[in-house]
mmCIF file of C-alpha atoms in Angstrom:
data_model
loop_
_atom_site.group_PDB
_atom_site.id
_atom_site.type_symbol
_atom_site.label_atom_id
_atom_site.label_comp_id
_atom_site.label_asym_id
_atom_site.label_seq_id
_atom_site.Cartn_x
_atom_site.Cartn_y
_atom_site.Cartn_z
ATOM 1 C CA UNK I 1 -104.965 -97.871 20.747
ATOM 2 C CA UNK I 2 -102.372 -99.468 22.584
ATOM 3 C CA UNK I 3 -102.232 -98.094 26.603
ATOM 4 C CA UNK I 4 -98.692 -97.365 28.131
ATOM 5 C CA UNK I 5 -98.689 -97.631 31.884
ATOM 6 C CA UNK I 6 -95.764 -96.539 33.924
ATOM 7 C CA UNK I 7 -95.114 -97.023 37.545
ATOM 8 C CA UNK I 8 -94.424 -95.384 39.828
ATOM 9 C CA UNK I 9 -95.754 -92.009 38.885
ATOM 10 C CA UNK I 10 -92.970 -90.241 41.181
ATOM 11 C CA UNK I 11 -90.249 -91.707 42.993
ATOM 12 C CA UNK I 12 -87.641 -90.067 45.563
ATOM 13 C CA UNK I 13 -83.998 -90.978 45.392
ATOM 14 C CA UNK I 14 -80.593 -90.194 46.211
ATOM 15 C CA UNK I 15 -77.778 -89.374 44.425
ATOM 16 C CA UNK I 16 -75.693 -92.721 43.907
ATOM 17 C CA UNK I 17 -78.993 -95.017 43.992
ATOM 18 C CA UNK I 18 -80.121 -97.272 41.303
ATOM 19 C CA UNK I 19 -83.759 -96.597 40.194
ATOM 20 C CA UNK I 20 -85.882 -98.738 37.769
ATOM 21 C CA UNK I 21 -88.948 -97.802 36.259
ATOM 22 C CA UNK I 22 -91.442 -100.033 34.594
ATOM 23 C CA UNK I 23 -93.480 -99.321 31.641
ATOM 24 C CA UNK I 24 -96.760 -101.954 30.552
ATOM 25 C CA UNK I 25 -98.059 -102.085 27.399
ATOM 26 C CA UNK I 26 -101.664 -103.080 26.825
ATOM 27 C CA UNK I 27 -100.645 -105.524 24.183
ATOM 28 C CA UNK I 28 -97.590 -106.812 22.786
ATOM 29 C CA UNK I 29 -95.290 -103.980 21.110
ATOM 30 C CA UNK I 30 -92.278 -106.561 20.836
ATOM 31 C CA UNK I 31 -89.256 -104.310 21.280
ATOM 32 C CA UNK I 32 -90.447 -101.066 19.867
ATOM 33 C CA UNK I 33 -90.199 -99.148 23.145
ATOM 34 C CA UNK I 34 -88.265 -95.950 23.430
ATOM 35 C CA UNK I 35 -87.635 -94.139 26.590
ATOM 36 C CA UNK I 36 -87.234 -90.063 26.886
ATOM 37 C CA UNK I 37 -85.959 -87.800 29.681
ATOM 38 C CA UNK I 38 -87.583 -84.349 29.835
ATOM 39 C CA UNK I 39 -86.693 -81.459 32.262
ATOM 40 C CA UNK I 40 -89.012 -78.391 33.126
ATOM 41 C CA UNK I 41 -89.458 -76.432 30.150
ATOM 42 C CA UNK I 42 -87.223 -78.352 27.750
ATOM 43 C CA UNK I 43 -87.960 -80.787 25.092
ATOM 44 C CA UNK I 44 -87.698 -84.525 25.594
ATOM 45 C CA UNK I 45 -84.355 -86.103 25.083
ATOM 46 C CA UNK I 46 -84.191 -89.695 23.717
ATOM 47 C CA UNK I 47 -82.276 -92.009 26.024
ATOM 48 C CA UNK I 48 -82.717 -95.574 24.803
ATOM 49 C CA UNK I 49 -84.543 -97.308 21.942
ATOM 50 C CA UNK I 50 -85.813 -100.670 20.606
ATOM 51 C CA UNK I 51 -86.231 -101.521 24.340
ATOM 52 C CA UNK I 52 -82.261 -101.792 24.936
ATOM 53 C CA UNK I 53 -80.188 -99.602 22.694
ATOM 54 C CA UNK I 54 -78.549 -96.500 23.924
ATOM 55 C CA UNK I 55 -78.897 -93.523 22.144
ATOM 56 C CA UNK I 56 -75.573 -92.269 20.913
ATOM 57 C CA UNK I 57 -74.089 -89.705 23.407
ATOM 58 C CA UNK I 58 -76.369 -90.927 26.421
ATOM 59 C CA UNK I 59 -74.277 -92.258 29.554
ATOM 60 C CA UNK I 60 -74.403 -95.974 30.292
ATOM 61 C CA UNK I 61 -75.671 -95.618 33.661
ATOM 62 C CA UNK I 62 -78.985 -95.666 31.646
ATOM 63 C CA UNK I 63 -79.921 -98.998 30.421
ATOM 64 C CA UNK I 64 -83.478 -100.675 29.035
ATOM 65 C CA UNK I 65 -84.638 -104.083 29.154
ATOM 66 C CA UNK I 66 -87.944 -106.077 28.265
ATOM 67 C CA UNK I 67 -90.026 -107.261 25.385
ATOM 68 C CA UNK I 68 -93.595 -107.812 24.936
ATOM 69 C CA UNK I 69 -95.457 -106.152 27.119
ATOM 70 C CA UNK I 70 -93.112 -105.236 30.405
ATOM 71 C CA UNK I 71 -90.231 -103.103 30.044
ATOM 72 C CA UNK I 72 -87.862 -101.334 32.488
ATOM 73 C CA UNK I 73 -85.665 -98.247 32.390
ATOM 74 C CA UNK I 74 -82.570 -98.519 35.048
ATOM 75 C CA UNK I 75 -80.466 -95.789 36.057
ATOM 76 C CA UNK I 76 -77.709 -96.838 37.771
ATOM 77 C CA UNK I 77 -75.608 -94.636 40.243
ATOM 78 C CA UNK I 78 -78.076 -91.520 39.993
ATOM 79 C CA UNK I 79 -76.451 -88.504 39.236
ATOM 80 C CA UNK I 80 -77.760 -84.739 39.782
ATOM 81 C CA UNK I 81 -78.424 -84.138 36.203
ATOM 82 C CA UNK I 82 -80.844 -87.420 36.182
ATOM 83 C CA UNK I 83 -83.498 -85.477 38.507
ATOM 84 C CA UNK I 84 -86.364 -85.544 35.853
ATOM 85 C CA UNK I 85 -89.567 -86.772 34.128
ATOM 86 C CA UNK I 86 -89.116 -90.187 32.223
ATOM 87 C CA UNK I 87 -91.492 -91.100 29.538
ATOM 88 C CA UNK I 88 -91.949 -94.617 27.677
ATOM 89 C CA UNK I 89 -93.288 -94.587 24.244
ATOM 90 C CA UNK I 90 -94.582 -97.483 22.037
ATOM 91 C CA UNK I 91 -94.084 -97.177 18.210
ATOM 92 C CA UNK I 92 -95.416 -100.766 17.367
ATOM 93 C CA UNK I 93 -98.617 -99.579 16.112
ATOM 94 C CA UNK I 94 -100.151 -95.766 15.266
ATOM 95 C CA UNK I 95 -101.449 -94.158 17.045
ATOM 96 C CA UNK I 96 -97.989 -93.859 18.870
ATOM 97 C CA UNK I 97 -98.443 -93.712 22.500
ATOM 98 C CA UNK I 98 -96.577 -92.529 25.663
ATOM 99 C CA UNK I 99 -96.752 -93.601 29.071
ATOM 100 C CA UNK I 100 -97.940 -90.704 31.854
ATOM 101 C CA UNK I 101 -94.477 -90.296 33.068
ATOM 102 C CA UNK I 102 -92.608 -90.869 36.034
ATOM 103 C CA UNK I 103 -91.110 -87.936 38.067
ATOM 104 C CA UNK I 104 -87.542 -88.811 39.475
ATOM 105 C CA UNK I 105 -87.114 -86.217 42.384
ATOM 106 C CA UNK I 106 -84.396 -85.659 45.008
ATOM 107 C CA UNK I 107 -84.952 -87.430 48.604
ATOM 108 C CA UNK P 1 -76.572 -79.400 13.511
ATOM 109 C CA UNK P 2 -79.882 -80.142 13.424
ATOM 110 C CA UNK P 3 -82.127 -77.506 14.064
ATOM 111 C CA UNK P 4 -86.222 -77.334 14.276
ATOM 112 C CA UNK P 5 -87.746 -74.200 15.089
ATOM 113 C CA UNK P 6 -91.505 -74.063 15.745
ATOM 114 C CA UNK P 7 -93.566 -70.759 15.419
ATOM 115 C CA UNK P 8 -97.161 -69.451 15.151
ATOM 116 C CA UNK P 9 -98.281 -70.402 18.756
ATOM 117 C CA UNK P 10 -100.262 -67.809 20.718
ATOM 118 C CA UNK P 11 -103.737 -67.478 22.280
ATOM 119 C CA UNK P 12 -106.897 -68.165 20.395
ATOM 120 C CA UNK P 13 -110.545 -68.384 21.329
ATOM 121 C CA UNK P 14 -112.495 -71.662 21.456
ATOM 122 C CA UNK P 15 -113.442 -72.598 17.753
ATOM 123 C CA UNK P 16 -110.800 -70.382 16.227
ATOM 124 C CA UNK P 17 -107.821 -71.511 13.787
ATOM 125 C CA UNK P 18 -103.976 -71.438 14.030
ATOM 126 C CA UNK P 19 -101.356 -72.346 11.748
ATOM 127 C CA UNK P 20 -97.816 -73.545 13.366
ATOM 128 C CA UNK P 21 -94.950 -73.683 11.210
ATOM 129 C CA UNK P 22 -91.422 -75.695 11.762
ATOM 130 C CA UNK P 23 -88.762 -74.653 10.120
ATOM 131 C CA UNK P 24 -85.999 -77.239 9.743
ATOM 132 C CA UNK P 25 -82.124 -77.242 9.099
ATOM 133 C CA UNK P 26 -79.118 -79.408 9.497
ATOM 134 C CA UNK P 27 -80.460 -82.286 7.677
ATOM 135 C CA UNK P 28 -82.329 -83.526 4.382
ATOM 136 C CA UNK P 29 -85.676 -82.483 5.303
ATOM 137 C CA UNK P 30 -87.376 -83.860 1.946
ATOM 138 C CA UNK P 31 -85.947 -87.447 2.874
ATOM 139 C CA UNK P 32 -87.619 -87.329 6.252
ATOM 140 C CA UNK P 33 -90.883 -88.226 7.443
ATOM 141 C CA UNK P 34 -92.305 -85.461 10.046
ATOM 142 C CA UNK P 35 -94.308 -85.620 13.103
ATOM 143 C CA UNK P 36 -96.227 -83.393 15.871
ATOM 144 C CA UNK P 37 -95.946 -84.267 19.369
ATOM 145 C CA UNK P 38 -98.116 -82.057 22.046
ATOM 146 C CA UNK P 39 -98.029 -81.740 25.715
ATOM 147 C CA UNK P 40 -100.936 -79.947 27.797
ATOM 148 C CA UNK P 41 -99.438 -77.870 30.735
ATOM 149 C CA UNK P 42 -98.110 -80.244 33.393
ATOM 150 C CA UNK P 43 -99.173 -83.067 31.771
ATOM 151 C CA UNK P 44 -97.777 -85.972 29.659
ATOM 152 C CA UNK P 45 -96.824 -86.460 25.826
ATOM 153 C CA UNK P 46 -99.223 -87.066 23.250
ATOM 154 C CA UNK P 47 -98.505 -87.921 19.498
ATOM 155 C CA UNK P 48 -100.730 -85.737 17.103
ATOM 156 C CA UNK P 49 -99.716 -86.333 13.346
ATOM 157 C CA UNK P 50 -97.124 -87.278 10.573
ATOM 158 C CA UNK P 51 -96.555 -86.946 7.165
ATOM 159 C CA UNK P 52 -94.283 -88.786 4.788
ATOM 160 C CA UNK P 53 -91.649 -87.293 2.810
ATOM 161 C CA UNK P 54 -93.631 -85.902 -0.241
ATOM 162 C CA UNK P 55 -96.720 -84.903 1.584
ATOM 163 C CA UNK P 56 -99.027 -87.596 0.164
ATOM 164 C CA UNK P 57 -99.541 -89.779 3.466
ATOM 165 C CA UNK P 58 -100.858 -88.550 6.651
ATOM 166 C CA UNK P 59 -102.051 -89.677 9.868
ATOM 167 C CA UNK P 60 -103.591 -88.183 12.721
ATOM 168 C CA UNK P 61 -104.572 -88.787 16.291
ATOM 169 C CA UNK P 62 -108.533 -89.555 16.528
ATOM 170 C CA UNK P 63 -108.848 -86.337 18.898
ATOM 171 C CA UNK P 64 -107.786 -84.343 16.124
ATOM 172 C CA UNK P 65 -108.649 -86.132 13.029
ATOM 173 C CA UNK P 66 -110.992 -83.762 10.621
ATOM 174 C CA UNK P 67 -109.815 -80.410 12.516
ATOM 175 C CA UNK P 68 -106.171 -80.573 12.079
ATOM 176 C CA UNK P 69 -104.165 -80.668 8.925
ATOM 177 C CA UNK P 70 -100.445 -81.540 8.585
ATOM 178 C CA UNK P 71 -98.554 -80.344 5.353
ATOM 179 C CA UNK P 72 -95.086 -79.527 4.356
ATOM 180 C CA UNK P 73 -92.952 -77.604 1.880
ATOM 181 C CA UNK P 74 -90.052 -79.438 0.931
ATOM 182 C CA UNK P 75 -88.638 -76.469 -0.972
ATOM 183 C CA UNK P 76 -88.627 -74.229 2.186
ATOM 184 C CA UNK P 77 -87.746 -76.976 4.493
ATOM 185 C CA UNK P 78 -90.737 -76.333 6.562
ATOM 186 C CA UNK P 79 -93.430 -78.429 8.400
ATOM 187 C CA UNK P 80 -97.025 -76.786 8.942
ATOM 188 C CA UNK P 81 -99.982 -77.646 11.406
ATOM 189 C CA UNK P 82 -103.082 -76.063 10.577
ATOM 190 C CA UNK P 83 -105.146 -76.290 13.354
ATOM 191 C CA UNK P 84 -109.004 -75.063 12.917
ATOM 192 C CA UNK P 85 -112.235 -75.391 15.487
ATOM 193 C CA UNK P 86 -109.904 -75.172 18.148
ATOM 194 C CA UNK P 87 -110.952 -76.577 21.745
ATOM 195 C CA UNK P 88 -109.843 -75.741 25.451
ATOM 196 C CA UNK P 89 -108.192 -79.241 25.341
ATOM 197 C CA UNK P 90 -105.850 -78.177 22.619
ATOM 198 C CA UNK P 91 -104.124 -76.029 24.748
ATOM 199 C CA UNK P 92 -100.738 -77.436 24.866
ATOM 200 C CA UNK P 93 -96.835 -76.814 23.389
ATOM 201 C CA UNK P 94 -96.576 -78.391 20.028
ATOM 202 C CA UNK P 95 -93.200 -79.871 19.367
ATOM 203 C CA UNK P 96 -92.138 -80.594 15.754
ATOM 204 C CA UNK P 97 -90.035 -83.951 15.746
ATOM 205 C CA UNK P 98 -88.282 -86.142 13.562
ATOM 206 C CA UNK P 99 -87.880 -89.795 13.681
ATOM 207 C CA UNK P 100 -84.353 -91.390 13.970
ATOM 208 C CA UNK P 101 -83.466 -92.814 10.561
ATOM 209 C CA UNK P 102 -86.100 -90.380 8.833
ATOM 210 C CA UNK P 103 -88.199 -93.016 7.311
ATOM 211 C CA UNK P 104 -89.225 -95.956 9.485
ATOM 212 C CA UNK P 105 -92.590 -95.689 10.673
ATOM 213 C CA UNK P 106 -91.306 -97.581 14.106
ATOM 214 C CA UNK P 107 -88.212 -95.013 14.568
ATOM 215 C CA UNK P 108 -88.257 -93.126 17.898
ATOM 216 C CA UNK P 109 -87.695 -89.205 18.066
ATOM 217 C CA UNK P 110 -84.152 -88.079 18.355
ATOM 218 C CA UNK P 111 -84.869 -84.467 17.248
ATOM 219 C CA UNK P 112 -87.133 -82.295 18.827
ATOM 220 C CA UNK P 113 -88.076 -78.636 18.202
ATOM 221 C CA UNK P 114 -88.114 -76.187 21.475
ATOM 222 C CA UNK P 115 -91.973 -76.307 21.126
ATOM 223 C CA UNK P 116 -94.585 -73.438 20.657
ATOM 224 C CA UNK P 117 -97.663 -72.703 23.334
ATOM 225 C CA UNK P 118 -101.035 -72.537 21.978
ATOM 226 C CA UNK P 119 -103.521 -71.454 24.207
ATOM 227 C CA UNK P 120 -107.233 -71.794 23.693
ATOM 228 C CA UNK P 121 -109.465 -69.793 25.730
ATOM 229 C CA UNK P 122 -111.846 -67.274 26.060
#
């Protein structure tokens, strides 16, 4: 199975900050990487797919980059609604696997 | 509007069985692969299973292979997950999800149900 490792597992930031989350795959997954946002008690929401494509309706302050084994999610000018947990997911090979999550909290 | 409504969760003893359902609407159910993803309390997301459009192809995570069975009824636009020989570690919220294009194996999941909680405990 492809292991997905996210870092950091938690981070504290302030409104207006730029935040970067990293996701590493245990083997190359090309660009088959998605990012999700999840708030407590809610289902995850797709933000980014194919490493850098923005899902329809998602604010442009979210961006993704990377290919192969290393990927990043960047949130520019963090907003109050962005405090949540973020997950990466590879879809290059089954079984599909997710990262362990990064919780973005308020500093 | 796409809607996925899971049901069938609850408390079950170890070794017991449960069948989850996911009622789908707002899209052409019979043209979409369907998946189940679960999340243990306070933990991350884990992919469980997928099924193709006519139910002839299924795939499972190793952790549920042989115990869980995914199926679908296209006439009722409903997805199922039959869970047998349940273990404590199967305790989780189970989400019904749709891949973005409906058919591509590598598609991300752009629609999720609200989830149904399964608790395995004596």
